[in-house]
């Protein structure tokens, strides 16, 4: 029996620097654009492209929405249940 709800979303958390940037956003249009981008990566954590780097730390990904002009740099936990946003650009 199919579930009545859509796909399970990952929880989104913010690094300290991303949380500070989030607190600084006052424009409703920017908040709306950011919210849309966060929904995308919470539904599909692999939506962003992998950034080059070594395998010693978390694999950073970048999600860019050129229409909404939002850029997120994030990593996903091993179980893909939490997406940690490290950088926000709106």
Short mmCIF file of N, CA and C in Angstrom, two decimals:
data_model
loop_
_atom_site.label_atom_id
_atom_site.label_comp_id
_atom_site.label_asym_id
_atom_site.label_seq_id
_atom_site.Cartn_x
_atom_site.Cartn_y
_atom_site.Cartn_z
N UNK A 1 0.84 -1.18 0.00
CA UNK A 1 0.00 0.00 0.00
C UNK A 1 0.89 1.24 0.00
N UNK A 2 0.74 2.11 -0.98
CA UNK A 2 1.58 3.31 -1.02
C UNK A 2 1.27 4.26 0.12
N UNK A 3 2.30 4.98 0.54
CA UNK A 3 2.09 5.96 1.60
C UNK A 3 1.43 7.20 1.02
N UNK A 4 0.59 7.88 1.79
CA UNK A 4 -0.10 9.06 1.27
C UNK A 4 0.79 10.29 1.17
N UNK A 5 1.97 10.21 1.70
CA UNK A 5 2.88 11.35 1.70
C UNK A 5 3.91 11.19 0.59
N UNK A 6 4.57 12.29 0.25
CA UNK A 6 5.62 12.26 -0.76
C UNK A 6 6.88 11.63 -0.21
N UNK A 7 7.98 11.75 -0.95
CA UNK A 7 9.24 11.16 -0.49
C UNK A 7 9.72 11.80 0.81
N UNK A 8 10.43 11.01 1.59
CA UNK A 8 10.96 11.50 2.86
C UNK A 8 12.04 12.54 2.58
N UNK A 9 12.01 13.63 3.29
CA UNK A 9 13.01 14.69 3.12
C UNK A 9 14.11 14.56 4.15
N UNK A 10 15.30 14.96 3.76
CA UNK A 10 16.40 15.04 4.71
C UNK A 10 16.20 16.27 5.59
N UNK A 11 16.66 16.19 6.80
CA UNK A 11 16.63 17.35 7.69
C UNK A 11 17.73 18.29 7.25
N UNK A 12 17.48 19.59 7.30
CA UNK A 12 18.49 20.58 6.91
C UNK A 12 19.01 21.26 8.17
N UNK A 13 20.32 21.30 8.30
CA UNK A 13 20.97 21.99 9.42
C UNK A 13 21.94 23.01 8.82
N UNK A 14 22.35 23.97 9.62
CA UNK A 14 23.23 25.03 9.14
C UNK A 14 24.50 25.09 9.98
N UNK A 15 25.61 25.31 9.31
CA UNK A 15 26.85 25.59 10.04
C UNK A 15 26.70 26.95 10.70
N UNK A 16 27.58 27.30 11.62
CA UNK A 16 27.49 28.59 12.29
C UNK A 16 27.56 29.75 11.30
N UNK A 17 28.48 29.66 10.33
CA UNK A 17 28.62 30.76 9.37
C UNK A 17 27.39 30.86 8.46
N UNK A 18 26.81 29.74 8.07
CA UNK A 18 25.60 29.78 7.25
C UNK A 18 24.42 30.33 8.05
N UNK A 19 24.34 29.98 9.32
CA UNK A 19 23.26 30.49 10.17
C UNK A 19 23.37 32.01 10.32
N UNK A 20 24.59 32.52 10.44
CA UNK A 20 24.78 33.97 10.54
C UNK A 20 24.34 34.64 9.24
N UNK A 21 24.67 34.05 8.11
CA UNK A 21 24.25 34.60 6.83
C UNK A 21 22.73 34.57 6.71
N UNK A 22 22.13 33.49 7.16
CA UNK A 22 20.67 33.36 7.14
C UNK A 22 20.02 34.46 7.97
N UNK A 23 20.58 34.73 9.15
CA UNK A 23 20.04 35.78 10.01
C UNK A 23 20.15 37.16 9.38
N UNK A 24 21.12 37.35 8.49
CA UNK A 24 21.34 38.65 7.87
C UNK A 24 20.41 38.90 6.68
N UNK A 25 19.73 37.88 6.20
CA UNK A 25 18.83 38.05 5.06
C UNK A 25 17.53 38.68 5.53
N UNK A 26 17.19 39.82 4.96
CA UNK A 26 15.98 40.53 5.36
C UNK A 26 14.96 40.61 4.23
N UNK A 27 15.39 40.40 3.01
CA UNK A 27 14.49 40.50 1.87
C UNK A 27 13.59 39.27 1.78
N UNK A 28 12.30 39.51 1.66
CA UNK A 28 11.37 38.39 1.54
C UNK A 28 11.62 37.59 0.26
N UNK A 29 11.98 38.28 -0.81
CA UNK A 29 12.26 37.59 -2.08
C UNK A 29 13.47 36.67 -1.93
N UNK A 30 14.51 37.13 -1.23
CA UNK A 30 15.69 36.29 -1.01
C UNK A 30 15.36 35.09 -0.13
N UNK A 31 14.55 35.31 0.89
CA UNK A 31 14.15 34.20 1.76
C UNK A 31 13.33 33.17 0.99
N UNK A 32 12.46 33.63 0.13
CA UNK A 32 11.66 32.72 -0.69
C UNK A 32 12.55 31.92 -1.63
N UNK A 33 13.51 32.58 -2.27
CA UNK A 33 14.44 31.91 -3.18
C UNK A 33 15.26 30.87 -2.43
N UNK A 34 15.74 31.24 -1.25
CA UNK A 34 16.53 30.31 -0.43
C UNK A 34 15.68 29.12 0.00
N UNK A 35 14.45 29.37 0.39
CA UNK A 35 13.56 28.30 0.81
C UNK A 35 13.35 27.29 -0.31
N UNK A 36 13.16 27.76 -1.52
CA UNK A 36 12.98 26.86 -2.66
C UNK A 36 14.22 25.99 -2.86
N UNK A 37 15.41 26.58 -2.75
CA UNK A 37 16.65 25.82 -2.92
C UNK A 37 16.81 24.79 -1.81
N UNK A 38 16.45 25.15 -0.58
CA UNK A 38 16.55 24.21 0.53
C UNK A 38 15.60 23.03 0.36
N UNK A 39 14.43 23.29 -0.19
CA UNK A 39 13.49 22.19 -0.46
C UNK A 39 14.09 21.23 -1.48
N UNK A 40 14.72 21.76 -2.51
CA UNK A 40 15.32 20.91 -3.54
C UNK A 40 16.34 19.97 -2.93
N UNK A 41 17.27 20.50 -2.13
CA UNK A 41 18.32 19.62 -1.59
C UNK A 41 17.81 18.73 -0.46
N UNK A 42 16.72 19.12 0.20
CA UNK A 42 16.17 18.23 1.24
C UNK A 42 15.46 17.04 0.60
N UNK A 43 14.84 17.25 -0.55
CA UNK A 43 14.16 16.16 -1.25
C UNK A 43 15.16 15.28 -1.99
N UNK A 44 16.17 15.91 -2.59
CA UNK A 44 17.19 15.17 -3.35
C UNK A 44 18.57 15.69 -2.97
N UNK A 45 19.18 15.13 -1.91
CA UNK A 45 20.49 15.61 -1.47
C UNK A 45 21.59 15.51 -2.53
N UNK A 46 21.38 14.68 -3.54
CA UNK A 46 22.38 14.56 -4.61
C UNK A 46 22.14 15.54 -5.75
N UNK A 47 21.23 16.50 -5.57
CA UNK A 47 20.89 17.44 -6.64
C UNK A 47 22.08 18.32 -7.02
N UNK A 48 22.91 18.66 -6.09
CA UNK A 48 24.05 19.52 -6.38
C UNK A 48 25.21 18.72 -6.95
N UNK A 49 26.16 19.44 -7.50
CA UNK A 49 27.34 18.78 -8.07
C UNK A 49 28.43 18.67 -7.02
N UNK A 50 29.19 17.59 -7.10
CA UNK A 50 30.32 17.41 -6.18
C UNK A 50 31.40 18.43 -6.48
N UNK A 51 31.95 19.03 -5.44
CA UNK A 51 33.07 19.95 -5.61
C UNK A 51 34.37 19.16 -5.53
N UNK A 52 35.39 19.58 -6.27
CA UNK A 52 36.67 18.87 -6.19
C UNK A 52 37.24 18.98 -4.77
N UNK A 53 37.92 17.96 -4.36
CA UNK A 53 38.52 17.96 -3.03
C UNK A 53 39.00 16.58 -2.67
N UNK A 54 39.58 16.48 -1.49
CA UNK A 54 40.07 15.17 -1.05
C UNK A 54 38.98 14.41 -0.33
N UNK A 55 39.26 13.18 0.00
CA UNK A 55 38.26 12.33 0.64
C UNK A 55 38.45 12.26 2.16
N UNK A 56 39.25 13.18 2.73
CA UNK A 56 39.51 13.14 4.17
C UNK A 56 38.39 13.76 4.99
N UNK A 57 37.64 14.67 4.42
CA UNK A 57 36.54 15.31 5.13
C UNK A 57 35.24 15.00 4.42
N UNK A 58 34.19 15.69 4.80
CA UNK A 58 32.92 15.46 4.11
C UNK A 58 33.01 15.92 2.65
N UNK A 59 32.34 15.22 1.77
CA UNK A 59 32.34 15.59 0.35
C UNK A 59 31.39 16.76 0.17
N UNK A 60 31.94 17.91 -0.18
CA UNK A 60 31.12 19.09 -0.37
C UNK A 60 30.41 19.04 -1.72
N UNK A 61 29.20 19.53 -1.72
CA UNK A 61 28.40 19.63 -2.94
C UNK A 61 27.99 21.09 -3.09
N UNK A 62 27.72 21.48 -4.32
CA UNK A 62 27.25 22.83 -4.60
C UNK A 62 25.96 22.75 -5.39
N UNK A 63 24.94 23.44 -4.90
CA UNK A 63 23.68 23.54 -5.63
C UNK A 63 23.52 24.99 -6.06
N UNK A 64 23.32 25.20 -7.36
CA UNK A 64 23.15 26.55 -7.89
C UNK A 64 21.83 26.61 -8.65
N UNK A 65 21.02 27.59 -8.30
CA UNK A 65 19.79 27.86 -9.03
C UNK A 65 19.98 29.22 -9.69
N UNK A 66 20.23 29.20 -11.01
CA UNK A 66 20.50 30.43 -11.74
C UNK A 66 19.26 31.31 -11.88
N UNK A 67 18.08 30.71 -11.88
CA UNK A 67 16.85 31.49 -12.00
C UNK A 67 16.61 32.29 -10.72
N UNK A 68 16.70 31.61 -9.58
CA UNK A 68 16.47 32.27 -8.28
C UNK A 68 17.73 32.96 -7.76
N UNK A 69 18.84 32.72 -8.41
CA UNK A 69 20.15 33.30 -8.04
C UNK A 69 20.53 32.94 -6.60
N UNK A 70 20.55 31.62 -6.36
CA UNK A 70 20.92 31.08 -5.05
C UNK A 70 22.04 30.09 -5.25
N UNK A 71 23.00 30.10 -4.33
CA UNK A 71 24.09 29.12 -4.33
C UNK A 71 24.23 28.58 -2.91
N UNK A 72 24.22 27.26 -2.79
CA UNK A 72 24.40 26.60 -1.50
C UNK A 72 25.58 25.65 -1.60
N UNK A 73 26.43 25.66 -0.61
CA UNK A 73 27.48 24.66 -0.49
C UNK A 73 27.12 23.85 0.74
N UNK A 74 27.10 22.53 0.58
CA UNK A 74 26.61 21.67 1.66
C UNK A 74 27.27 20.31 1.60
N UNK A 75 27.06 19.54 2.66
CA UNK A 75 27.44 18.14 2.66
C UNK A 75 26.29 17.33 3.24
N UNK A 76 26.31 16.06 2.94
CA UNK A 76 25.23 15.16 3.34
C UNK A 76 25.82 14.11 4.27
N UNK A 77 25.10 13.81 5.35
CA UNK A 77 25.57 12.78 6.27
C UNK A 77 25.53 11.42 5.58
N UNK A 78 26.21 10.47 6.16
CA UNK A 78 26.35 9.15 5.57
C UNK A 78 25.00 8.50 5.29
N UNK A 79 24.06 8.63 6.19
CA UNK A 79 22.75 8.01 6.00
C UNK A 79 21.80 8.87 5.15
N UNK A 80 22.29 10.00 4.68
CA UNK A 80 21.51 10.93 3.85
C UNK A 80 20.25 11.41 4.54
N UNK A 81 20.33 11.53 5.87
CA UNK A 81 19.17 12.02 6.61
C UNK A 81 19.31 13.48 6.98
N UNK A 82 20.53 14.00 6.94
CA UNK A 82 20.77 15.40 7.30
C UNK A 82 21.64 16.04 6.23
N UNK A 83 21.22 17.22 5.80
CA UNK A 83 22.00 18.03 4.88
C UNK A 83 22.50 19.22 5.68
N UNK A 84 23.81 19.42 5.73
CA UNK A 84 24.40 20.52 6.48
C UNK A 84 24.83 21.59 5.51
N UNK A 85 24.21 22.75 5.58
CA UNK A 85 24.53 23.86 4.68
C UNK A 85 25.70 24.62 5.29
N UNK A 86 26.78 24.72 4.51
CA UNK A 86 27.98 25.38 4.98
C UNK A 86 28.08 26.82 4.50
N UNK A 87 27.44 27.12 3.36
CA UNK A 87 27.58 28.45 2.76
C UNK A 87 26.30 28.79 2.02
N UNK A 88 25.86 30.03 2.17
CA UNK A 88 24.66 30.51 1.49
C UNK A 88 25.02 31.78 0.74
N UNK A 89 24.61 31.85 -0.51
CA UNK A 89 24.77 33.07 -1.30
C UNK A 89 23.46 33.33 -2.01
N UNK A 90 22.84 34.45 -1.71
CA UNK A 90 21.57 34.81 -2.35
C UNK A 90 21.74 36.19 -2.96
#
